[in-house]
Short mmCIF file of C-alpha atoms and ligand atoms in Angstrom, two decimals:
data_model
loop_
_atom_site.label_atom_id
_atom_site.label_comp_id
_atom_site.label_asym_id
_atom_site.label_seq_id
_atom_site.Cartn_x
_atom_site.Cartn_y
_atom_site.Cartn_z
CA MET J 1 51.82 -58.41 9.22
CA ARG J 2 48.90 -56.90 11.13
CA LEU J 3 48.06 -53.32 10.29
CA ILE J 4 45.52 -50.58 10.82
CA LEU J 5 45.10 -47.84 8.20
CA LEU J 6 44.06 -44.53 9.67
CA GLY J 7 43.20 -41.31 7.87
CA PRO J 8 40.36 -39.01 6.87
CA PRO J 9 37.74 -40.06 4.33
CA GLY J 10 39.34 -40.06 0.89
CA SER J 11 42.91 -40.33 2.18
CA GLY J 12 43.41 -43.57 0.24
CA LYS J 13 42.81 -46.19 2.94
CA GLY J 14 40.76 -48.44 0.66
CA THR J 15 43.16 -48.06 -2.27
CA GLN J 16 46.25 -48.85 -0.21
CA ALA J 17 44.54 -51.61 1.80
CA LYS J 18 43.63 -53.38 -1.44
CA LEU J 19 47.25 -53.20 -2.68
CA LEU J 20 48.65 -54.34 0.67
CA GLY J 21 46.11 -57.16 0.72
CA GLU J 22 47.10 -58.41 -2.72
CA ARG J 23 50.84 -57.89 -2.49
CA LEU J 24 51.51 -58.92 1.12
CA ARG J 25 48.64 -61.44 1.22
CA LEU J 26 46.83 -59.77 4.08
CA GLU J 27 43.11 -60.03 4.66
CA HIS J 28 41.57 -56.67 3.84
CA ILE J 29 38.90 -55.92 6.43
CA SER J 30 36.81 -52.87 5.54
CA THR J 31 33.92 -52.01 7.85
CA GLY J 32 32.66 -49.53 5.21
CA ASP J 33 32.43 -52.32 2.59
CA ILE J 34 30.82 -54.72 5.07
CA LEU J 35 28.24 -52.13 6.16
CA ARG J 36 27.40 -51.01 2.60
CA GLU J 37 26.93 -54.65 1.58
CA ALA J 38 24.63 -55.22 4.58
CA VAL J 39 22.62 -52.11 3.65
CA ARG J 40 22.34 -53.28 0.04
CA LYS J 41 21.11 -56.71 1.11
CA GLY J 42 18.76 -55.28 3.74
CA THR J 43 20.04 -57.57 6.52
CA PRO J 44 19.16 -56.70 10.16
CA LEU J 45 22.61 -55.09 10.56
CA GLY J 46 22.10 -53.20 7.29
CA ARG J 47 18.73 -51.86 8.36
CA GLN J 48 20.19 -50.56 11.62
CA ALA J 49 23.25 -49.05 9.95
CA GLU J 50 21.56 -47.50 6.91
CA PRO J 51 20.57 -44.05 8.27
CA TYR J 52 24.07 -43.49 9.67
CA VAL J 53 25.93 -44.62 6.56
CA LYS J 54 23.71 -42.53 4.27
CA GLY J 55 24.03 -39.48 6.51
CA GLY J 56 27.80 -39.68 6.85
CA LEU J 57 27.56 -40.36 10.59
CA LEU J 58 29.30 -43.09 12.53
CA VAL J 59 27.36 -46.29 13.03
CA PRO J 60 27.06 -46.88 16.83
CA ASP J 61 30.17 -48.45 18.37
CA THR J 62 28.32 -51.52 19.70
CA LEU J 63 27.18 -52.50 16.18
CA VAL J 64 30.63 -52.27 14.58
CA ASN J 65 32.40 -53.75 17.60
CA ASP J 66 30.09 -56.78 17.51
CA LEU J 67 30.64 -57.10 13.79
CA ILE J 68 34.44 -57.14 14.20
CA HIS J 69 34.29 -59.40 17.22
CA GLU J 70 32.31 -61.98 15.25
CA ARG J 71 34.58 -61.66 12.23
CA PHE J 72 37.65 -62.43 14.36
CA ARG J 73 35.98 -65.21 16.31
CA ASP J 74 34.41 -67.02 13.34
CA ASP J 75 37.22 -66.64 10.81
CA ARG J 76 40.32 -65.56 12.71
CA PRO J 77 42.63 -63.72 10.30
CA GLU J 78 46.30 -64.38 11.00
CA ARG J 79 47.50 -61.44 8.85
CA PHE J 80 45.28 -58.47 8.10
CA VAL J 81 44.93 -54.83 7.17
CA MET J 82 42.10 -52.93 8.87
CA ASP J 83 40.49 -50.25 6.68
CA GLY J 84 38.08 -47.91 8.48
CA TYR J 85 38.13 -49.64 11.88
CA PRO J 86 38.70 -48.62 14.63
CA ARG J 87 37.30 -45.12 14.19
CA THR J 88 36.67 -44.05 17.81
CA LEU J 89 38.58 -44.51 21.04
CA ALA J 90 35.87 -46.89 22.29
CA GLN J 91 36.35 -49.00 19.15
CA ALA J 92 40.13 -48.98 19.65
CA HIS J 93 39.68 -50.32 23.17
CA ALA J 94 37.23 -52.98 22.01
CA PHE J 95 39.63 -53.98 19.24
CA ASP J 96 42.52 -54.26 21.72
CA GLN J 97 40.44 -56.74 23.66
CA VAL J 98 39.56 -58.80 20.58
CA LEU J 99 43.24 -58.96 19.59
CA ARG J 100 44.26 -59.94 23.11
CA GLN J 101 41.70 -62.75 23.15
CA GLU J 102 42.97 -64.04 19.84
CA PHE J 103 46.67 -63.65 20.78
CA LEU J 104 47.31 -61.26 17.90
CA ASP J 105 49.67 -58.26 18.11
CA LEU J 106 49.56 -55.20 15.90
CA ASN J 107 52.70 -54.37 13.93
CA ALA J 108 51.83 -50.78 13.01
CA VAL J 109 49.16 -48.15 12.51
CA ILE J 110 49.66 -46.31 9.23
CA PHE J 111 48.37 -42.74 9.33
CA LEU J 112 47.82 -41.41 5.79
CA VAL J 113 48.40 -37.64 5.78
CA VAL J 114 46.46 -35.77 3.06
CA ALA J 115 45.43 -32.10 2.88
CA ASP J 116 41.73 -31.20 3.10
CA ASP J 117 41.40 -29.71 -0.40
CA GLU J 118 42.92 -32.85 -1.94
CA ILE J 119 40.37 -34.93 0.00
CA VAL J 120 37.46 -33.03 -1.49
CA ARG J 121 38.95 -33.44 -4.98
CA ARG J 122 39.37 -37.18 -4.45
CA LEU J 123 35.91 -37.89 -3.05
CA SER J 124 34.05 -35.85 -5.66
CA GLY J 125 35.72 -37.93 -8.41
CA ARG J 126 35.55 -41.34 -6.75
CA TRP J 127 33.80 -44.22 -8.54
CA THR J 128 33.60 -47.67 -6.99
CA CYS J 129 32.80 -51.17 -8.10
CA PRO J 130 29.80 -52.50 -6.17
CA ASN J 131 30.95 -56.05 -6.95
CA CYS J 132 34.70 -56.33 -6.20
CA LYS J 133 35.03 -52.98 -4.29
CA ALA J 134 37.81 -51.68 -6.55
CA THR J 135 38.03 -47.88 -6.47
CA PHE J 136 38.70 -45.50 -9.35
CA HIS J 137 38.98 -41.76 -9.83
CA ILE J 138 37.88 -39.76 -12.88
CA THR J 139 41.28 -38.12 -13.28
CA SER J 140 43.88 -39.77 -11.04
CA LYS J 141 42.88 -43.41 -11.62
CA PRO J 142 40.42 -43.63 -14.52
CA PRO J 143 39.15 -47.10 -15.47
CA ARG J 144 40.28 -48.39 -18.90
CA THR J 145 36.69 -48.24 -20.18
CA PRO J 146 34.74 -45.28 -18.78
CA GLY J 147 32.20 -46.40 -16.18
CA VAL J 148 33.34 -50.05 -16.13
CA CYS J 149 35.45 -51.88 -13.49
CA ASP J 150 38.89 -52.94 -14.83
CA GLU J 151 38.94 -55.98 -12.61
CA CYS J 152 35.51 -57.54 -13.04
CA GLY J 153 33.60 -55.61 -15.73
CA THR J 154 30.79 -54.43 -13.46
CA SER J 155 29.30 -50.93 -13.96
CA LEU J 156 30.84 -48.43 -11.54
CA VAL J 157 28.76 -46.32 -9.15
CA GLN J 158 29.27 -43.14 -7.15
CA ARG J 159 28.69 -43.52 -3.42
CA GLU J 160 25.68 -41.69 -2.11
CA ASP J 161 27.71 -40.35 0.82
CA ASP J 162 30.30 -38.77 -1.51
CA ARG J 163 27.94 -35.84 -2.17
CA GLU J 164 29.54 -32.57 -1.09
CA GLU J 165 27.29 -31.95 1.90
CA THR J 166 27.80 -35.46 3.30
CA VAL J 167 31.55 -35.26 2.68
CA ARG J 168 31.69 -32.15 4.88
CA LYS J 169 29.78 -34.04 7.56
CA ARG J 170 32.16 -37.02 7.34
CA LEU J 171 35.20 -34.76 7.62
CA SER J 172 33.85 -33.12 10.76
CA VAL J 173 33.02 -36.53 12.24
CA TYR J 174 36.59 -37.59 11.46
CA HIS J 175 38.06 -34.57 13.25
CA GLN J 176 35.74 -35.00 16.23
CA ASN J 177 35.95 -38.75 16.75
CA THR J 178 38.68 -40.43 14.78
CA ALA J 179 41.56 -37.97 15.08
CA GLU J 180 41.97 -38.86 18.76
CA LEU J 181 43.24 -42.28 17.72
CA ILE J 182 46.43 -40.63 16.47
CA PRO J 183 47.81 -39.74 19.93
CA TYR J 184 46.43 -43.05 21.26
CA TYR J 185 48.49 -45.19 18.88
CA ARG J 186 51.45 -42.80 18.95
CA GLY J 187 51.58 -43.27 22.71
CA ARG J 188 51.84 -47.01 22.18
CA GLY J 189 54.69 -46.58 19.72
CA LEU J 190 52.66 -47.98 16.81
CA LEU J 191 51.93 -44.87 14.75
CA ARG J 192 53.69 -44.38 11.40
CA GLU J 193 52.91 -41.11 9.64
CA VAL J 194 52.98 -41.54 5.89
CA ALA J 195 52.68 -38.89 3.17
CA GLY J 196 49.42 -39.80 1.40
CA GLU J 197 49.83 -37.44 -1.56
CA GLY J 198 51.60 -38.26 -4.81
CA ASP J 199 50.52 -41.05 -7.10
CA ILE J 200 49.11 -44.31 -5.76
CA GLU J 201 52.31 -46.34 -6.32
CA GLN J 202 54.40 -43.64 -4.62
CA VAL J 203 52.12 -43.71 -1.58
CA TYR J 204 52.42 -47.52 -1.53
CA VAL J 205 56.23 -47.18 -1.47
CA ASN J 206 55.91 -44.67 1.39
CA VAL J 207 53.80 -47.19 3.32
CA ILE J 208 56.26 -50.04 2.78
CA ARG J 209 59.19 -47.84 3.83
CA ALA J 210 57.35 -46.87 7.00
CA LEU J 211 56.99 -50.57 7.84
CA SER J 212 60.67 -51.44 7.56
P1 ADP U 1 39.34 -43.93 1.60
O1 ADP U 1 39.17 -45.43 1.64
O2 ADP U 1 40.37 -43.45 2.59
O3 ADP U 1 38.05 -43.20 1.72
P2 ADP U 1 39.93 -44.32 -1.26
O4 ADP U 1 41.04 -45.32 -1.28
O5 ADP U 1 38.59 -44.77 -1.63
O6 ADP U 1 39.94 -43.54 0.17
O7 ADP U 1 40.37 -43.10 -2.22
C1 ADP U 1 39.49 -41.99 -2.45
C2 ADP U 1 39.57 -41.57 -3.93
O8 ADP U 1 40.88 -41.05 -4.21
C3 ADP U 1 39.37 -42.71 -4.92
O9 ADP U 1 38.69 -42.19 -6.05
C4 ADP U 1 40.79 -43.14 -5.30
O10 ADP U 1 40.85 -43.70 -6.61
C5 ADP U 1 41.54 -41.82 -5.22
N1 ADP U 1 42.92 -41.98 -4.77
C6 ADP U 1 43.41 -42.86 -3.86
N2 ADP U 1 44.75 -42.69 -3.67
C7 ADP U 1 45.11 -41.64 -4.46
C8 ADP U 1 46.35 -40.96 -4.71
N3 ADP U 1 47.48 -41.33 -4.10
N4 ADP U 1 46.33 -39.93 -5.58
C9 ADP U 1 45.20 -39.55 -6.20
N5 ADP U 1 44.00 -40.14 -6.03
C10 ADP U 1 43.95 -41.19 -5.16
P1 ADP U 2 35.70 -43.55 4.02
O1 ADP U 2 36.91 -44.40 4.19
O2 ADP U 2 35.57 -42.93 2.68
O3 ADP U 2 35.53 -42.55 5.14
P2 ADP U 2 34.16 -45.92 4.75
O4 ADP U 2 33.81 -46.75 3.58
O5 ADP U 2 35.27 -46.37 5.64
O6 ADP U 2 34.42 -44.46 4.20
O7 ADP U 2 32.88 -45.70 5.68
C1 ADP U 2 31.65 -45.30 5.13
C2 ADP U 2 30.63 -45.15 6.23
O8 ADP U 2 30.44 -46.40 6.90
C3 ADP U 2 30.99 -44.18 7.35
O9 ADP U 2 30.65 -42.83 7.04
C4 ADP U 2 30.16 -44.72 8.52
O10 ADP U 2 28.78 -44.37 8.39
C5 ADP U 2 30.25 -46.22 8.31
N1 ADP U 2 31.42 -46.81 9.00
C6 ADP U 2 32.46 -47.47 8.44
N2 ADP U 2 33.33 -47.89 9.37
C7 ADP U 2 32.83 -47.49 10.57
C8 ADP U 2 33.27 -47.61 11.92
N3 ADP U 2 34.42 -48.22 12.22
N4 ADP U 2 32.48 -47.07 12.88
C9 ADP U 2 31.33 -46.46 12.61
N5 ADP U 2 30.86 -46.30 11.36
C10 ADP U 2 31.59 -46.81 10.33
ZN1 ZN U 3 34.92 -54.82 -9.95
#
């Protein structure tokens, strides 16, 4: 299975990608996680990406395209779920080319549909594990011990870009740049619209149904 998850910030891409990764044994490829890790380590990529990530803006296409190109060339994933890439039409075209080179076909593009007010509620309560990247929510998915990751015991953090002002920025970037991928993949017969509201397991069931 080779999938792309598409949807606004906070729609549940990371949460569902992690479940799909574990349950269907797909490689979970998250450009957000890769970029945040690079920023944290202060690598050359991280230093270039940092102002964009912190400001809620898209990192330039060439940087993320190169990153994905290398990932697929060096460690070709046979089965994967893309989380947060592609995010612009230029990235979608670059990704098409990478997949063609590697003789990999996409099975589906899952579009998680979530209302704007629910998105704000989700992002303002999101806590993430800086170690294993698990994601929690203060009310809808609280960790067993407050402030501590269920899976690895690391202290949870709130993302800097989940502040209200930056969330608004990210939503407008989504509408301006990423939303155009919906007609692109629909036109290729790959788009599956999935209701992204309801509890996490229900959304997972919706995703699986959309794939069969
Ligand atoms: P994205 O990767 O699309 O930005 P996340 O998967 O990180 O989204 O989810 C954003 C926040 O919403 C997290 O705090 C997560 O725990 C929570 N969340 C995810 N799915 C649901 C859901 N179906 N219902 C309620 N909260 C959810
Ligand atoms: P979310 O799913 O909550 O929107 P991500 O973790 O996917 O957040 O992305 C966080 C930030 O990382 C983005 O705001 C952007 O700065 C950068 N980023 C991630 N993926 C991409 C991408 N494909 N193209 C450009 N920037 C990206
Ligand atoms: Zn953890």
